[in-house]
Each structure stands twice: as structure tokens, then as C-alpha cells.
mmCIF file of C-alpha atoms and ligand atoms in Angstrom:
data_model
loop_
_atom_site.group_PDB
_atom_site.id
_atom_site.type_symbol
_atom_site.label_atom_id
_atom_site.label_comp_id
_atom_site.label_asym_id
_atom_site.label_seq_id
_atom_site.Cartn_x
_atom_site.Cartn_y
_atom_site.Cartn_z
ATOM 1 C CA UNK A 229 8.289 -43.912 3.250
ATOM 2 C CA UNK A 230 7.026 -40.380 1.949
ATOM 3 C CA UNK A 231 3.400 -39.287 3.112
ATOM 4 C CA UNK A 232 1.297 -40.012 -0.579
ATOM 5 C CA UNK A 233 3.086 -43.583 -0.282
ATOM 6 C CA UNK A 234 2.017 -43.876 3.541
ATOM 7 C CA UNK A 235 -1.768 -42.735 2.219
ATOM 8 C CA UNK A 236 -1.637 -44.850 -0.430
ATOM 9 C CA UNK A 237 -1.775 -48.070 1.407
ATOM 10 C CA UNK A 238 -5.049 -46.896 2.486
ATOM 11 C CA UNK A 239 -7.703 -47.625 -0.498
ATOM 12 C CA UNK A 240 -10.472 -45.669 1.111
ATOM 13 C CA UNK A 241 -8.497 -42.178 1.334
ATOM 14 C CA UNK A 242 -9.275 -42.714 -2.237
ATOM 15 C CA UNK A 243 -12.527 -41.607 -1.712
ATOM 16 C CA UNK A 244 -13.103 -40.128 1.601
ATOM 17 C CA UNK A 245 -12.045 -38.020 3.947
ATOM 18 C CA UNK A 246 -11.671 -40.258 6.826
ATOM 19 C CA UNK A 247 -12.238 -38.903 10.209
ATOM 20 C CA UNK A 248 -13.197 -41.411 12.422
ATOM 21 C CA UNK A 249 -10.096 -42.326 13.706
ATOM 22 C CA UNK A 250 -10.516 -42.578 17.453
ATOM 23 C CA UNK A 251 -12.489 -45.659 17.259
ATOM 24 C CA UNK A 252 -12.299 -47.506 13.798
ATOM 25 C CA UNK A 253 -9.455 -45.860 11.887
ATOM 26 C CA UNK A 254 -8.925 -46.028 8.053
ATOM 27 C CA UNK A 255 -8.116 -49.811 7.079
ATOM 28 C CA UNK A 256 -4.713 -50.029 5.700
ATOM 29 C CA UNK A 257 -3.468 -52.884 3.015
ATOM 30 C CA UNK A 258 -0.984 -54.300 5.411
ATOM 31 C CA UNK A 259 -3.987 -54.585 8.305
ATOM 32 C CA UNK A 260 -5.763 -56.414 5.407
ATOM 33 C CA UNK A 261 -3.431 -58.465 4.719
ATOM 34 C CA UNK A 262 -3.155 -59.396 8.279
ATOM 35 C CA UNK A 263 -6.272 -59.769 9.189
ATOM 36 C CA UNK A 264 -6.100 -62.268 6.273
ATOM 37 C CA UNK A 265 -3.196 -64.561 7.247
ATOM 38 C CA UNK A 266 -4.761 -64.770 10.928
ATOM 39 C CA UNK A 267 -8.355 -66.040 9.338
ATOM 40 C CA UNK A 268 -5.872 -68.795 6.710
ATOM 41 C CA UNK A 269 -3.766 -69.723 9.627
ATOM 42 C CA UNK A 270 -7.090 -70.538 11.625
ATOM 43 C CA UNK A 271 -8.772 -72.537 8.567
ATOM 44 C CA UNK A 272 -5.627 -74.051 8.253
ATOM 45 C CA UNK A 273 -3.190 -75.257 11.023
ATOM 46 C CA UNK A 274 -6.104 -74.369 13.776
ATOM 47 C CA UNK A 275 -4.284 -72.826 16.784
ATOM 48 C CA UNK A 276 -0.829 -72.048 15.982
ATOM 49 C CA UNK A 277 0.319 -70.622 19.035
ATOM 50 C CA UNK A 278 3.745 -70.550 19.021
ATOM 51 C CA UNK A 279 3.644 -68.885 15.381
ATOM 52 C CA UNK A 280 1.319 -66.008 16.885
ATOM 53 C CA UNK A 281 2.894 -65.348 20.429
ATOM 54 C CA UNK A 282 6.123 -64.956 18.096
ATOM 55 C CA UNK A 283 4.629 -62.761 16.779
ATOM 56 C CA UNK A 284 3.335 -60.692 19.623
ATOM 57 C CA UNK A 285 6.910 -60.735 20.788
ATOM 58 C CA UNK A 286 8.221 -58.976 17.705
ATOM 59 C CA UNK A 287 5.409 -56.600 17.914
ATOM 60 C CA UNK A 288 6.523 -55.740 21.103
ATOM 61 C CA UNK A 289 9.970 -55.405 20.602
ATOM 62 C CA UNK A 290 9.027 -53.148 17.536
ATOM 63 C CA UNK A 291 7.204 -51.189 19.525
ATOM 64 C CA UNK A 292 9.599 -50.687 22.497
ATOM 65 C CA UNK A 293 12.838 -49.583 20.291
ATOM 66 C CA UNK A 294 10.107 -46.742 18.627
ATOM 67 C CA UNK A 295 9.179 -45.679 22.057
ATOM 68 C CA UNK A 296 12.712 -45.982 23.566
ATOM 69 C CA UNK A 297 11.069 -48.540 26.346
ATOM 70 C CA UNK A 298 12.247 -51.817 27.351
ATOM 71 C CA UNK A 299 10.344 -54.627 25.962
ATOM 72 C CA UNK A 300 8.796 -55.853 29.570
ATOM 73 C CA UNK A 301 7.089 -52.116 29.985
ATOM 74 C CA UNK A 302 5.079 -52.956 26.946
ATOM 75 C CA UNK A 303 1.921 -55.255 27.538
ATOM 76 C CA UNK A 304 -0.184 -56.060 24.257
ATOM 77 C CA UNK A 305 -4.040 -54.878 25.049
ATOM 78 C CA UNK A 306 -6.836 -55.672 23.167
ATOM 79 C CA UNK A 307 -8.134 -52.272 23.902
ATOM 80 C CA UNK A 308 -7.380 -49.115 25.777
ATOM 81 C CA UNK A 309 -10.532 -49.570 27.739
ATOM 82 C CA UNK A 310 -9.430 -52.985 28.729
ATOM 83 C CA UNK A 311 -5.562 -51.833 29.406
ATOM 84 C CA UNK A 312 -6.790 -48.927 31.701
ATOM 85 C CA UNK A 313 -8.920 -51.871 33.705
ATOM 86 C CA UNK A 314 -5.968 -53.879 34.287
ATOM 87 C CA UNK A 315 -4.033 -50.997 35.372
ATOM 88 C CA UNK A 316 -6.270 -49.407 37.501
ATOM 89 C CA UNK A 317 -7.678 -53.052 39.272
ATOM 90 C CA UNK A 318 -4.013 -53.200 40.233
ATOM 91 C CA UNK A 319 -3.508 -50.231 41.785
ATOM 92 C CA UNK A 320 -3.958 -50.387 45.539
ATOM 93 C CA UNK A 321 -5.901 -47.824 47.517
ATOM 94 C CA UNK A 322 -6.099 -48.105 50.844
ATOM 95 C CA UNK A 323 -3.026 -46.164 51.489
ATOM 96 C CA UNK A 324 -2.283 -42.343 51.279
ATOM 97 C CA UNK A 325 -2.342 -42.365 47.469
ATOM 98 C CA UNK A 326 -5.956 -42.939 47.146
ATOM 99 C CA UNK A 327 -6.857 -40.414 45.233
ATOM 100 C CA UNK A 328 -7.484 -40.164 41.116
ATOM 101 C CA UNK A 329 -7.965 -37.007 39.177
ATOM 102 C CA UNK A 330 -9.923 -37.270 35.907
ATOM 103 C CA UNK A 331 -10.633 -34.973 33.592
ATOM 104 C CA UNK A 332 -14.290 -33.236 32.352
ATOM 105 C CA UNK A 333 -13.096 -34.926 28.839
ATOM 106 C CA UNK A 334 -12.199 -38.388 29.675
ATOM 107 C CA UNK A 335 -13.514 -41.117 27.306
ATOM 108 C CA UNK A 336 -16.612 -42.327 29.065
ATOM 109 C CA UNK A 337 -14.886 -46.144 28.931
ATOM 110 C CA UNK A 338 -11.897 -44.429 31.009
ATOM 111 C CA UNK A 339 -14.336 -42.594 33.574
ATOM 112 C CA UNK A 340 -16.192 -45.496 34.607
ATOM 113 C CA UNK A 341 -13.723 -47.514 34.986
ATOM 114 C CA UNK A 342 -11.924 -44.894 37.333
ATOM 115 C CA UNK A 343 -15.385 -44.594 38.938
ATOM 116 C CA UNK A 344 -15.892 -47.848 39.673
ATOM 117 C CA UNK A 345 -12.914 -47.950 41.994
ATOM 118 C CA UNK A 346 -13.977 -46.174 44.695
ATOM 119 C CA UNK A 347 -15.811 -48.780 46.413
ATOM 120 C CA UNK A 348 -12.346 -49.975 46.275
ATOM 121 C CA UNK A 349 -11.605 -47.452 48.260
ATOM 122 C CA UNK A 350 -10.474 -45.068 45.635
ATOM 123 C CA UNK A 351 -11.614 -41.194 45.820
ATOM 124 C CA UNK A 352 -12.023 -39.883 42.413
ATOM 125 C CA UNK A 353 -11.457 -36.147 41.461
ATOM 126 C CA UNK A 354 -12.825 -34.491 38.355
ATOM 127 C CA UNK A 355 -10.515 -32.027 36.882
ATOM 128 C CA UNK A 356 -13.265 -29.707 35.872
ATOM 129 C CA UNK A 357 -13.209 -27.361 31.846
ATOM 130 C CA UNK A 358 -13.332 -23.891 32.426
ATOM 131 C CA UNK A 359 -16.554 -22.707 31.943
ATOM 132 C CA UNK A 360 -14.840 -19.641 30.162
ATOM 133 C CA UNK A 361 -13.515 -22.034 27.917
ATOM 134 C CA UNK A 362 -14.724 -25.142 28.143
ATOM 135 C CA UNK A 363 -13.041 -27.318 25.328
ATOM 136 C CA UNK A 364 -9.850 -26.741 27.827
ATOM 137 C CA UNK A 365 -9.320 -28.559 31.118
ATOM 138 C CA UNK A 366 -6.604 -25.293 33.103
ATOM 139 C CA UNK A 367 -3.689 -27.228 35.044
ATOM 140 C CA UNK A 368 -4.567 -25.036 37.686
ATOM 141 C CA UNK A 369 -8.169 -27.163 38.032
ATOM 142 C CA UNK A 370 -6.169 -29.852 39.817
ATOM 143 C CA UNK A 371 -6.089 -28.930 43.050
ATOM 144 C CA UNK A 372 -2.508 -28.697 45.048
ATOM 145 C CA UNK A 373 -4.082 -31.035 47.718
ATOM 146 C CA UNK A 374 -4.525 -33.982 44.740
ATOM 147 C CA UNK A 375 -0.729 -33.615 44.015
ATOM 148 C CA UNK A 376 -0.272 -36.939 45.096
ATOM 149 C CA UNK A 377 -3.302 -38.416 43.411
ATOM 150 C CA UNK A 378 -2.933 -40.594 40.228
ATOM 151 C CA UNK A 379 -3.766 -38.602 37.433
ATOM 152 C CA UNK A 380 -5.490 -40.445 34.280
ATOM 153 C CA UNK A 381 -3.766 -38.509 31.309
ATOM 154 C CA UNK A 382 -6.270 -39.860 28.734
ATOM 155 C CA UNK A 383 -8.486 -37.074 26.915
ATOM 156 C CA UNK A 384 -11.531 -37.314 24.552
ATOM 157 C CA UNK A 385 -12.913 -34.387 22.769
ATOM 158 C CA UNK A 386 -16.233 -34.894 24.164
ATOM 159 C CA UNK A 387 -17.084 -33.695 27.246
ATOM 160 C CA UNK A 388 -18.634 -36.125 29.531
ATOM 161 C CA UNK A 389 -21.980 -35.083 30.587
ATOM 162 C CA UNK A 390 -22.575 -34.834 34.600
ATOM 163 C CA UNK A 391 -26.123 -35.278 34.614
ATOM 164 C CA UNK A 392 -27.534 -34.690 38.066
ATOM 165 C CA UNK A 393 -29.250 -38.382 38.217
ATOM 166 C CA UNK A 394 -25.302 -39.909 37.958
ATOM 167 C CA UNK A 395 -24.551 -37.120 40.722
ATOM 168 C CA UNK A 396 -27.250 -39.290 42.989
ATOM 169 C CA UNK A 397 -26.649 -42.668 41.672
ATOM 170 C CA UNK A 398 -22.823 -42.385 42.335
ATOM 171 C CA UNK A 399 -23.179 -40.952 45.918
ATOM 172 C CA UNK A 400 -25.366 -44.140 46.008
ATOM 173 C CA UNK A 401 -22.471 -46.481 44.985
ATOM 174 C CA UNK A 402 -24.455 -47.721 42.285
ATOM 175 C CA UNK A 403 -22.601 -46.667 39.152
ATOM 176 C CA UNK A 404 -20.374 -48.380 37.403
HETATM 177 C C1 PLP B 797 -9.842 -40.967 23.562
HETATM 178 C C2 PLP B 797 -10.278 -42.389 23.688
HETATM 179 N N1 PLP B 797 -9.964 -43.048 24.813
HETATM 180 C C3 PLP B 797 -10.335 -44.330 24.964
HETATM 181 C C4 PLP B 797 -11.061 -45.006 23.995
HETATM 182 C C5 PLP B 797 -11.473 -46.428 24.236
HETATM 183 O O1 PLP B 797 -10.677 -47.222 23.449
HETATM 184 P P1 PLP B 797 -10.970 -48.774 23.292
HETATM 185 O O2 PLP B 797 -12.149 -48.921 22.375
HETATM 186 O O3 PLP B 797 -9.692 -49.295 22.687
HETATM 187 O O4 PLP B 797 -11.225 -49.342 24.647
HETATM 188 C C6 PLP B 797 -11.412 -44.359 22.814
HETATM 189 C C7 PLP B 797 -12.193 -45.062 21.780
HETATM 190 O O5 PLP B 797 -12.574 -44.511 20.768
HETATM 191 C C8 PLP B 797 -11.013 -43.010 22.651
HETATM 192 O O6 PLP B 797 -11.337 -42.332 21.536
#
């Protein structure tokens, strides 16, 4: 499909310039269409469950051959907040590996999740921008000590504010 068709199926590229795509992107036809047949097939047959976890599996599998991953690495999320939960609620840390290095630019969903895990025992790191430049996070902010740590790759162009009453309410425990 060539890149005017691609835009095409999106009617409001018509007449914006869409920018918001982080957290509500530009509705496309097929999503519309979609979103469509999953309201019918609720008026309709009520919960067909079979029909949509069928579908969920071919998602899945469509997914994993465009990524090159097996089709058990991919787990359908109904957000990236609530994937990153799951993920980190698993994790164990009361071993060595306790440690988790964020970034100055994480998504404030992704921080707090991260944060609350250290009265799990988990000891979380902040990657900190450079003040020099501080739309950048340097590698070298990372310290060799954390080389074992978990490292949460997601970034947000916002920089997430460390006001000095979330400094005291986080050595309190309190902050979720
Ligand atoms: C960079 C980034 N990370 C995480 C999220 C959270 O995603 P979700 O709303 O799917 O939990 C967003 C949402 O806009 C985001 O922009």
C-alpha cells in the first residue's frame, strides 16, 4: 500500500494535522469499521466468545510473524500502562537483581508503577537528563554499579517533574 493510500484511510488527515498520537491516534476506516462489528456483534449474538478470542489469536499471530517473535511472547494488553503492571508485579525482587533504572522521561503511568515496587522490595534508579542538554538522557547516566538492574526502555518526551514534596512523600513510602 503506497503512503497517500495508507493516509487516506484516515478521514481526519483531511483536515488536520494530527499530532496527538501518543495517546489517541488518528482514527482509521478499518478501526471504524471495527469498532463497529464489535458494538453489532454485542447487540446481536451477545457474547460471542469464541468468534472474538479467534480473533485475538490471529491478531497475535499477525503480529508475531511482523516482529519475527513466536506467537506465545506476544500477550494482548489493553494498555501499555496495564502491560508494564503485569510485567513488573511479576518480577521478583528480593534477590540480587533488585534494582530498576528509569529514566528522567518516563511516561508518568510507567514511573509509578516502577515506583510502587519498592515496598516490594525493589530499589528504583533514575537515569537522570543532562542538565547541559536536558531533552537527552547520556548512557553514561546509568551507573556501572546498576548494570545488573532492569532497565525500563520506555521514553516520553516530557520530562517528569521531581518536585521536592514527591522527594519526601516517596522516602515516606507513601507514593504510588
Ligand atoms: C510514551 C508513553 N508511554 C506510555 C503511555 C501509557 O500508555 P497507555 O495509555 O496505553 O497505558 C503513553 C500514553 O500516551 C505514552 O505516550
Amino acid at each position: 500500500m503506497k503512503l497517500d493510500e495508507f493516509r487516506s484511510r484516515f478521514p481526519i488527515f483531511k483536515r488536520r494535522v494530527y499530532v496527538n498520537s501518543c495517546s489517541q491516534g488518528a482514527l482509521s476506516i478499518d478501526v471504524d469499521e471495527a469498532m463497529r462489528a464489535f458494538l453489532d456483534s454485542w447487540h446481536e449474538s451477545g457474547s460471542p466468545w469464541e468468534m472474538w478470542v479467534d480473533q485475538v489469536e490471529r491478531l497475535r499471530a499477525r503480529f508475531a510473524a511482523s516482529i519475527g517473535a513466536e506467537v506465545d511472547e506476544i500477550a494482548v494488553m489493553p494498555s501499555a500502562s496495564a502491560g508494564i503492571n503485569a510485567v513488573a508485579s511479576a518480577l521478583s525482587f528480593d534477590g540480587r537483581r533488585s534494582r530498576v533504572v528509569i529514566g528522567d522521561f518516563e511516561f508518568p503511568t510507567m514511573a509509578q508503577i516502577w515506583l510502587a515496587q519498592e515496598r516490594r522490595g525493589a530499589s528504583i534508579r533514575r537515569a537522570q537528563a543532562s542538565p547541559a542538554s536536558p531533552d537527552r538522557l547520556p548512557v553514561r547516566s546509568v551507573r556501572r554499579g546498576d548494570r545488573r538492574a532492569h532497565a525500563d526502555r520506555s521514553r516520553d518526551a516530557r520530562l517528569l517533574p521531581q518536585r521536592p514534596q514527591d522527594r519526601h512523600r516517596r522516602s515516606r513510602g507513601n507514593l504510588s
